[in-house]
Coordinates of C-alpha atoms and ligand atoms in Angstrom, one line a residue:
X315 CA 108.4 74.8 78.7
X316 CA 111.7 76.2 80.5
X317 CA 114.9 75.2 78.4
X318 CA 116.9 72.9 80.6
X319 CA 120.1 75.4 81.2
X320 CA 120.5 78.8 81.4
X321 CA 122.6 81.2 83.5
X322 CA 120.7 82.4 86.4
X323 CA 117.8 80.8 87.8
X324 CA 115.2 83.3 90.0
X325 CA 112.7 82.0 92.0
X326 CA 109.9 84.4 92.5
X327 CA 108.3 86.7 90.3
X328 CA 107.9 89.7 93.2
X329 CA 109.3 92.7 92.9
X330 CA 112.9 91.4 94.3
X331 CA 113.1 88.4 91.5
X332 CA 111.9 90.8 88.4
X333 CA 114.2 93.4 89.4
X334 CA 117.1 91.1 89.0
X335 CA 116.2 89.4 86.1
X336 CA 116.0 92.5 84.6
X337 CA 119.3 93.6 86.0
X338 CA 120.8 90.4 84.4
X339 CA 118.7 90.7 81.2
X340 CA 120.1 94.3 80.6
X341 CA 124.1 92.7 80.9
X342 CA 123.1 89.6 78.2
X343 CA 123.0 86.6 81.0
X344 CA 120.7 84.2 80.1
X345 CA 118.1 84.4 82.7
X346 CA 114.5 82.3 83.6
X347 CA 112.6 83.3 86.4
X348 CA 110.0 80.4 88.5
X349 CA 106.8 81.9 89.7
X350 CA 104.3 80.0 91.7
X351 CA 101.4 82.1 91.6
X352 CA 100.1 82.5 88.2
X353 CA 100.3 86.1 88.6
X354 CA 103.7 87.8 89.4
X355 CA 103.8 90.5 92.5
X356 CA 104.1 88.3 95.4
X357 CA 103.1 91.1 98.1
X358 CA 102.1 93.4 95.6
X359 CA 98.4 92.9 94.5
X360 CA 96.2 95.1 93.3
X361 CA 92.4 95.0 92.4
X362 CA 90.0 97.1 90.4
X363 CA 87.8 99.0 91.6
X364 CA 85.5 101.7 90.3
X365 CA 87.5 102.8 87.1
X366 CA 90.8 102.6 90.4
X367 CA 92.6 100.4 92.3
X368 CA 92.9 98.8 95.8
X369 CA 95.9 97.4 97.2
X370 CA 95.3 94.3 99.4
X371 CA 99.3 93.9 99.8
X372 CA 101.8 96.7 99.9
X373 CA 100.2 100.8 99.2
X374 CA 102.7 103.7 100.1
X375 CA 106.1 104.8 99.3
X376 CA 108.7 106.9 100.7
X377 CA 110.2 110.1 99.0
X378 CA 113.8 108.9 101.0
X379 CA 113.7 105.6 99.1
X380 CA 115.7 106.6 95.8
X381 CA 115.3 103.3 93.9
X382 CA 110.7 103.1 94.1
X383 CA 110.8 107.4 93.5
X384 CA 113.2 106.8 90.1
X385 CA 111.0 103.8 88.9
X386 CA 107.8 105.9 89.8
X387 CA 109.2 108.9 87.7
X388 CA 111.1 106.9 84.8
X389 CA 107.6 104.4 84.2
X390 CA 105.5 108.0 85.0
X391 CA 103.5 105.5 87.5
X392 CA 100.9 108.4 88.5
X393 CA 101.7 109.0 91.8
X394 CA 99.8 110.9 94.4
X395 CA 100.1 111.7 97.6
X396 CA 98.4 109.4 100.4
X397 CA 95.0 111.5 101.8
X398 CA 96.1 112.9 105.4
X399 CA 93.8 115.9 105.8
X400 CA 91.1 116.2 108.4
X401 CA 90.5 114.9 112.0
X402 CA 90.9 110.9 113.0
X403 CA 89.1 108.8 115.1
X404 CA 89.7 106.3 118.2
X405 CA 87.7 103.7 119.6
X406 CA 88.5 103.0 122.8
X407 CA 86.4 100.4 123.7
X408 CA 83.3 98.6 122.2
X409 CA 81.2 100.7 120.7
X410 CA 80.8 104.3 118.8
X411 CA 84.4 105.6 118.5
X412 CA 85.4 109.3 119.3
X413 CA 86.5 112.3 117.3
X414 CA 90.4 113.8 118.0
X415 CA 91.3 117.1 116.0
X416 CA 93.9 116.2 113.8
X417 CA 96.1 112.9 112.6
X418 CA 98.4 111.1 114.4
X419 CA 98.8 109.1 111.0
X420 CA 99.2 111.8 108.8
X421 CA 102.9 110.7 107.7
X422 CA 104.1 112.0 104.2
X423 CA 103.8 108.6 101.6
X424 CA 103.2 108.1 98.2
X425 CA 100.6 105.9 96.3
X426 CA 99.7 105.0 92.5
X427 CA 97.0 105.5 90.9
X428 CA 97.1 102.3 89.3
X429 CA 98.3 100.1 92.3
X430 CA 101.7 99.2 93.8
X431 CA 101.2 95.9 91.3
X432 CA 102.1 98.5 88.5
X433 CA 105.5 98.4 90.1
X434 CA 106.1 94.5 89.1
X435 CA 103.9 94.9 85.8
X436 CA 106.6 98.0 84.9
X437 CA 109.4 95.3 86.3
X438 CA 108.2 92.4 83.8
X439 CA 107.7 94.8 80.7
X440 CA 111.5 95.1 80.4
X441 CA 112.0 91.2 80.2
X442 CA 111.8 89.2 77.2
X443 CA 108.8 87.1 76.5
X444 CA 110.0 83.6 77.6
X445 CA 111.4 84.7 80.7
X446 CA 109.3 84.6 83.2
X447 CA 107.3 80.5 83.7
X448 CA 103.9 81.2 85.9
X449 CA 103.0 78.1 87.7
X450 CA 105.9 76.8 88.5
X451 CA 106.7 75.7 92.1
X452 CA 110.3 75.4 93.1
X453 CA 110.8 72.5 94.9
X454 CA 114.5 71.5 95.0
X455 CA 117.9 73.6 94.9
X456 CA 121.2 71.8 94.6
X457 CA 124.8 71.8 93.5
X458 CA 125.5 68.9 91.4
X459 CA 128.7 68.8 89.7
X460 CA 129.7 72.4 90.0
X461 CA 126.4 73.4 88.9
X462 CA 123.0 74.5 90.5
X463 CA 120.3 72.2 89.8
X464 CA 116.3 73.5 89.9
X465 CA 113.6 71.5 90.4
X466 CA 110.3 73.5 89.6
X467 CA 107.5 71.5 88.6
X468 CA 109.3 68.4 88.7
X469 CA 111.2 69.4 85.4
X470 CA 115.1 70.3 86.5
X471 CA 116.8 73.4 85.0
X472 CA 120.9 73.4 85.3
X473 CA 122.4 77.0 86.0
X474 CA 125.8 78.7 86.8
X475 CA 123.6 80.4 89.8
X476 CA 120.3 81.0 91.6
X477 CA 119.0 83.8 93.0
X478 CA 116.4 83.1 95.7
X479 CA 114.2 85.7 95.7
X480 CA 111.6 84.7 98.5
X481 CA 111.5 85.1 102.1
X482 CA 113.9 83.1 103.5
X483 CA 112.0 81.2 106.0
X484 CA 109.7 80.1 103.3
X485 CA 112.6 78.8 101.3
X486 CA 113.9 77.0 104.3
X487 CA 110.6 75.6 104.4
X488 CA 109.3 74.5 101.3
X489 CA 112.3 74.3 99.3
X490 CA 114.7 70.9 99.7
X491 CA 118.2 72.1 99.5
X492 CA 119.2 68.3 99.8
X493 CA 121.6 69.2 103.4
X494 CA 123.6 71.2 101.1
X495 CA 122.6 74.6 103.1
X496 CA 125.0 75.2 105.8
X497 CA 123.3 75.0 109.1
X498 CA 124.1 78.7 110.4
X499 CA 122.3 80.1 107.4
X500 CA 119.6 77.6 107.2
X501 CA 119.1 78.3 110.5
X502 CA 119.1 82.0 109.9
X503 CA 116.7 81.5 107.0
X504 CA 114.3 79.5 109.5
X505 CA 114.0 82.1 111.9
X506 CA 113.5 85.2 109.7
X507 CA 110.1 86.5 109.8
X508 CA 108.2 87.2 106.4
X509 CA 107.5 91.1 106.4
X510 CA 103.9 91.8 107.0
X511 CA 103.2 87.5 106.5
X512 CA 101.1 87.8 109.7
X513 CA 98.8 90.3 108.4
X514 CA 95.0 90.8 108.0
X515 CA 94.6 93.6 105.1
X516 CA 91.2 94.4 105.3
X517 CA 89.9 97.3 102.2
X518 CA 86.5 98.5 102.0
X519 CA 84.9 100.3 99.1
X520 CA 82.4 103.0 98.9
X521 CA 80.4 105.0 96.3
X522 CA 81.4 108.0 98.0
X523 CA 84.7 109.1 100.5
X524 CA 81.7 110.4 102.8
X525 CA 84.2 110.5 106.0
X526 CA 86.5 113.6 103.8
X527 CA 82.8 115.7 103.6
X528 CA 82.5 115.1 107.6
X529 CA 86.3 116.5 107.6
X530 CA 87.8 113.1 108.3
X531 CA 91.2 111.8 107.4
X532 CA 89.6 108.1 107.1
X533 CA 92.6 107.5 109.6
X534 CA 91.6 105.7 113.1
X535 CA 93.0 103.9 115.9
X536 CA 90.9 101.1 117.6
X537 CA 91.8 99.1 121.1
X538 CA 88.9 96.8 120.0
X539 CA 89.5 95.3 116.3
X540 CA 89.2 93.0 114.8
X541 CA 91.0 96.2 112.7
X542 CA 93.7 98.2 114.9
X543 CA 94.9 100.7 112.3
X544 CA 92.9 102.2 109.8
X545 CA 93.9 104.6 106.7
X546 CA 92.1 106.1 103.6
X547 CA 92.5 103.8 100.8
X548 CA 90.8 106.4 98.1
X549 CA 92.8 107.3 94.8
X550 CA 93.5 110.2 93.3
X551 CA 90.2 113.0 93.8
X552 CA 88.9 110.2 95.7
X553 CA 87.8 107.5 93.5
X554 CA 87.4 104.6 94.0
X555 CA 86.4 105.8 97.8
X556 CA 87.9 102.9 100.1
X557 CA 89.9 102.7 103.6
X558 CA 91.9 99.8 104.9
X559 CA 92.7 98.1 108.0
X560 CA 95.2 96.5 109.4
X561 CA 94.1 93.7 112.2
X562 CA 95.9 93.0 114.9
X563 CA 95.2 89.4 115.9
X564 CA 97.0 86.6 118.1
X565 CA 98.9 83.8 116.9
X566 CA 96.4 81.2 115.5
X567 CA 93.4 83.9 115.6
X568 CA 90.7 83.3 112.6
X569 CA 90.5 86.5 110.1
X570 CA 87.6 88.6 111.0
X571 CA 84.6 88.2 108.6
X572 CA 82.8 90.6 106.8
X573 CA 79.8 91.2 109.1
X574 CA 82.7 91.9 112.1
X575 CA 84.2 94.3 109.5
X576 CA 80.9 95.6 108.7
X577 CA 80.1 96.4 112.8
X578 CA 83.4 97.8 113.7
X579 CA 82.9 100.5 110.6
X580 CA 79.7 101.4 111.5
X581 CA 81.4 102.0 115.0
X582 CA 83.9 104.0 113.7
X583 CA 82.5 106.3 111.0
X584 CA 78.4 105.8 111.9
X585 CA 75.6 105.3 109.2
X586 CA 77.4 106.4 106.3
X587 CA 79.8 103.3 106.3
X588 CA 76.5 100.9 106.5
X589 CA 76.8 100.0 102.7
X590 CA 80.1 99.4 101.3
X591 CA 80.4 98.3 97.6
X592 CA 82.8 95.3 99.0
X593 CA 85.1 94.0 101.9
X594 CA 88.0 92.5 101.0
X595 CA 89.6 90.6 103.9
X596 CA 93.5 89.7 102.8
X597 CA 95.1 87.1 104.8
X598 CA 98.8 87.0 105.0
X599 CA 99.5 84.1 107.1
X600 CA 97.7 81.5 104.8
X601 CA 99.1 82.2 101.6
X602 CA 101.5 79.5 100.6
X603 CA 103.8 81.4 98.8
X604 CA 104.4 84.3 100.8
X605 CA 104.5 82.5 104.4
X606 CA 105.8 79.2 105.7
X607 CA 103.6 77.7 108.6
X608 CA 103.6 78.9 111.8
X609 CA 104.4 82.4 110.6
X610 CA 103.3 84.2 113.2
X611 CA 106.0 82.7 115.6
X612 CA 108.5 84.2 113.7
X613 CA 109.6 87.7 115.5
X614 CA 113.2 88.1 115.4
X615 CA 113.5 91.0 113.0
X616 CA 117.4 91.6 114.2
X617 CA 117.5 88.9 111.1
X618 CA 116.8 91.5 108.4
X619 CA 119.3 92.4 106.0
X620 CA 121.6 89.8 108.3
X621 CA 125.7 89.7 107.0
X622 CA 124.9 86.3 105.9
X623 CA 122.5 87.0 103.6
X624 CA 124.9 89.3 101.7
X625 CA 127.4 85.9 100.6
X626 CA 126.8 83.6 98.5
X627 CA 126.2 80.2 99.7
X628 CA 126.4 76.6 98.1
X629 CA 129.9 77.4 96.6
X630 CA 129.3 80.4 95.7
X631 CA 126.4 79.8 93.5
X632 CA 122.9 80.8 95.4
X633 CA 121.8 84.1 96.2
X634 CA 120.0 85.3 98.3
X635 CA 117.3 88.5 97.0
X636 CA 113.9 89.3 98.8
X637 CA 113.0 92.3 101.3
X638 CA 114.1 90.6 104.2
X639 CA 117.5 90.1 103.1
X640 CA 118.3 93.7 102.5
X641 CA 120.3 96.2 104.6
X642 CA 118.5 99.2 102.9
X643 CA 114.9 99.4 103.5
X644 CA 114.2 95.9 104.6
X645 CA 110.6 95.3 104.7
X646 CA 110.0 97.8 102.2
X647 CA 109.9 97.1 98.4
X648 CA 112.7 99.8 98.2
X649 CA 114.4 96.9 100.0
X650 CA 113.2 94.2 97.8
X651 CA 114.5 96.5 94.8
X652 CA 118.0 97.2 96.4
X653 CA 118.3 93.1 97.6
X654 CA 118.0 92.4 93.5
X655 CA 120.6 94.8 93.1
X656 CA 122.9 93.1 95.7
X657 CA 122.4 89.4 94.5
X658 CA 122.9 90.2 90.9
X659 CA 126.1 92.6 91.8
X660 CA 127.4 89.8 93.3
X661 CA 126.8 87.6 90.4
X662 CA 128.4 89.7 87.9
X663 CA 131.5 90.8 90.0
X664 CA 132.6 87.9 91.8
X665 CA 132.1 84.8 89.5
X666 CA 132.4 84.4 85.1
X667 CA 129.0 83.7 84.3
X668 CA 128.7 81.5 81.2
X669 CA 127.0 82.3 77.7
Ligands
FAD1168 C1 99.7 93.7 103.7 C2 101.1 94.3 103.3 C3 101.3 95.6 103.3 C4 102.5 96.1 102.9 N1 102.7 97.5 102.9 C5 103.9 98.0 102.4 C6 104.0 99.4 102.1 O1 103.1 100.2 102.3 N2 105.2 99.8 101.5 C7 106.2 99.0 101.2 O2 107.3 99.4 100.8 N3 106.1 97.6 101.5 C8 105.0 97.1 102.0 N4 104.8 95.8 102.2 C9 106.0 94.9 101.9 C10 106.2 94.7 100.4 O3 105.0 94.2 99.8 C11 107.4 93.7 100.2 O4 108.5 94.3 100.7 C12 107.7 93.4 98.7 O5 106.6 93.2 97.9 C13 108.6 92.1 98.8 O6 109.0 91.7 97.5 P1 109.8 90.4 97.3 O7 110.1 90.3 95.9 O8 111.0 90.5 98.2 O9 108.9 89.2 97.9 P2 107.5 88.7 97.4 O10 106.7 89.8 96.9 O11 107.0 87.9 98.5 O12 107.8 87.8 96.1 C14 108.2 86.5 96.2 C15 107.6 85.7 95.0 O13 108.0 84.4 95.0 C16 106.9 83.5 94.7 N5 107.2 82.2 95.3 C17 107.1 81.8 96.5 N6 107.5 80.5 96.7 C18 107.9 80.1 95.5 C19 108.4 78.9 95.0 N7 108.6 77.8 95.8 N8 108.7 78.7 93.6 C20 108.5 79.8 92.8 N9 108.0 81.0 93.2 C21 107.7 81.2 94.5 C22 105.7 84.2 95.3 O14 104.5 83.8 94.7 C23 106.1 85.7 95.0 O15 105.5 86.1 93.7 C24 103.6 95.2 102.5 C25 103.3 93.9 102.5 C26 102.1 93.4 102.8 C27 101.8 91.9 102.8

C-alpha cells in the first residue's frame, strides 16, 4: 500500500522511471514509483533459455553511448560482443534464399549475457524496498491546490512533482490529466510515436548455432517476411543458440504465427532450422502499456527529444522522462537513461522539493 504523499511520483518502472528514482533516492527525496506490469522493464524483457537469455524487447548497445557502457562496467553486466562473423543471406522472393559473402549487418554492438532486463534489475537493486508498487495503473494526473495529485489504482497519492516516465502518446492516451495539459504539448504527446511500439520481435531457439558451422552470420535480409531483418540472437560461445526477426508488417497486419515463422526459416537457413526448441513471436503494438491504439499511425519522429519535453509542465510540477523525450540517444535506452537524468535535474535545480 503506497503512503498517501511523498515527493516525486514516477510512473513507469522501465529503465527511464528506475533511473530517476534512483537519481532522487541517492539526493534523500522521498520517492514511489507506479508500475503497471507486474514486472518492471517496460521494453526490456528478457527470457531464459538454455542456462541463457533471449531478449524479446531491446538486445544491443553502443560503445558511443557513455551512460549503458558505465552501468555495464560498474554492475560487471557480462557483456559480449554481438556475433557478426560469416556470410548472410537474402531472400529475394518466395522461396529458398541466397548466400552473399560477407554482412551487411555486421555493425559493432554490444549484448549481455544475462539480458538487456539485467539493466532495470541492476536499476531497481539500488532502491529501497517500498519503492517501487507493481500493479498499479496510473490513471489520473492533476494539480490540485499547488500540489500533483496521482491516481493509480484508484487510491490518490499527493506529491511536490511527477515524473512521467512513459511514452508520451500513451500518457496522452490513457492517462486523464483533467484539461490541465496545455494543448500544444498534449498535442505533441499525441503525436509522438512509441519507439519500436509497432514491432513484431520474433526469437527462435536452437540446440545448436548450426548456421555459424555452415559459416553464417545468422544475419539475413528478406523482401518476403513475414520477418524483414534477421540477426543472431546466440549468447556468449553460442548458447542458448537463437536468431531474431524483425517483421515488417502494414498498419493493422496480424503477427505472423509460428508455422509462417517456421516456413520462412526453413527458407532462409534449409533443414537445419526445421526444429527449433521455441518461437517466440513479441508484439509491440498490442501491449497496453507500452503503445496507445492506433500506434502504428504514429510516424512523426521529428517529435523525439522535442524542446517541449525538456520543461516542465502543469506549473512546473510534471516531467516529462522516457526515450522518446530525450535529445541524446532517443529511441535508445541510453536515451531512456539520459531523459531520467534530465527530468530529475530539473527537479532538483529549479524547484525546493519538500522532506
Ligand atoms: C523490440 C524492441 C527492440 C529494441 N531494441 C533496442 C536496442 O537494441 N537497443 C536500444 O538501446 N533500445 C532498443 N529498444 C528501445 C528500448 O527498449 C527503449 O528505449 C527503452 O527500454 C525505453 O525505456 P523507457 O523507460 O523510456 O520506457 P518503457 O520501457 O516503455 O517503460 C515504461 C514503463 O511504464 C509502465 N507503464 C505504462 N503505462 C503505465 C501506467 N499507466 N501506469 C504505470 N506504469 C505504466 C510500463 O509497463 C513500463 O514498464 C527496443 C525496443 C523494442 C520494443
Amino acid at each position: 500500500m503506497p503512503k498517501p504523499n511523498t515527493s516525486v511520483v514516477i510512473v513507469g518502472a522501465g529503465a527511464s522511471g528506475l533511473h530517476s528514482a534512483g537519481l532522487l533516492q541517492a539526493q534523500d527525496v522521498d520517492v514511489i514509483v507506479f508500475e503497471a506490469r507486474n514486472r518492471i522493464g517496460g521494453r526490456l524483457l528478457s527470457l531464459p533459455a538454455d542456462g541463457g537469455h533471449v531478449d524479446l524487447g531491446a538486445t544491443w548497445f553502443w560503445s558511443n553511448e557513455p551512460r549503458m557502457t558505465n552501468l555495464v562496467e560498474e554492475a560487471d553486466l557480462s557483456a559480449f560482443a554481438q556475433h557478426t562473423a560469416g556470410d548472410m543471406v537474402v531472400q529475394q522472393a518466395p522461396g529458398p534464399a541466397q548466400r552473399l559473402d560477407g554482412n551487411q549487418f555486421a555493425t559493432p554492438a554490444g549484448r549481455l549475457a544475462r539480458g538487456m532486463q539485467s539493466v532495470p534489475e541492476t536499476l531497481a537493486s539500488l532502491l529501497d524496498n517500498d519503492v517501487v508498487h507493481l500493479e498499479h495503473i496510473v490513471s489520473a494526473i492533476s494539480v490540485v491546490d499547488g500540489r500533483v495529485q496521482v491516481t493509480a489504482n484508484g487510491q490518490e497519492v499527493t506529491a511536490d512533482h511527477v515524473i512521467v516516465a512513459i511514452p508520451p502518446a500513451l500518457a496522452a492516451s490513457a492517462i486523464d490529466f483533467d484539461d490541465q495539459l496545455p494543448e500544444p504539448i498534449a498535442g505533441l504527446a499525441r503525436a509522438t510515436p512509441v519507439w519500436m511500439g509497432s514491432t513484431v520481435k520474433v526469437v527462435a531457439t536452437f540446440e545448436h548455432a548450426f548456421w555459424r558451422d555452415e559459416g553464417l552470420a545468422g544475419a539475413a535480409f528478406s523482401y518476403v517476411g513475414p520477418m524483414r531483418e534477421i540477426h543472431d540472437m546466440s549468447g556468449p560461445d553460442g548458447r542458448p543458440a537463437a536468431l531474431f526477426g524483425f517483421c515488417s508488417l502494414g498498419i493493422g497486419d496480424p503477427a505472423p504465427t509460428e508455422a509462417d515463422v517456421q516456413a520462412q526459416l526453413l527458407d532462409l537457413y534449409g533443414p537445419d532450422a526445421a526444429e527449433p526448441l521455441a518461437i517466440h513471436i513479441m508484439d509491440w503494438r498490442t501491449e497496453t502499456f507500452t503503445s496507445p491504439k492506433h500506434v502504428e499511425a504514429l510516424n512523426n519522429y521529428q517529435t523525439y527529444g522535442h524542446p517541449r519535453f525538456q520543461e516542465p509542465t502543469l506549473g512546473g510540477r510534471l516531467h516529462w522522462a522516457s526515450t522518446e523525450t530525450s535529445t541524446v540517444a532517443p529511441g535508445h535506452i541510453e536515451g531512456a537513461l539520459a531523459a531520467a537524468e534530465r527530468a530529475v535535474q530539473n527537479i532538483l535545480n529549479t524547484v525546493q522539493v519538500a522532506d
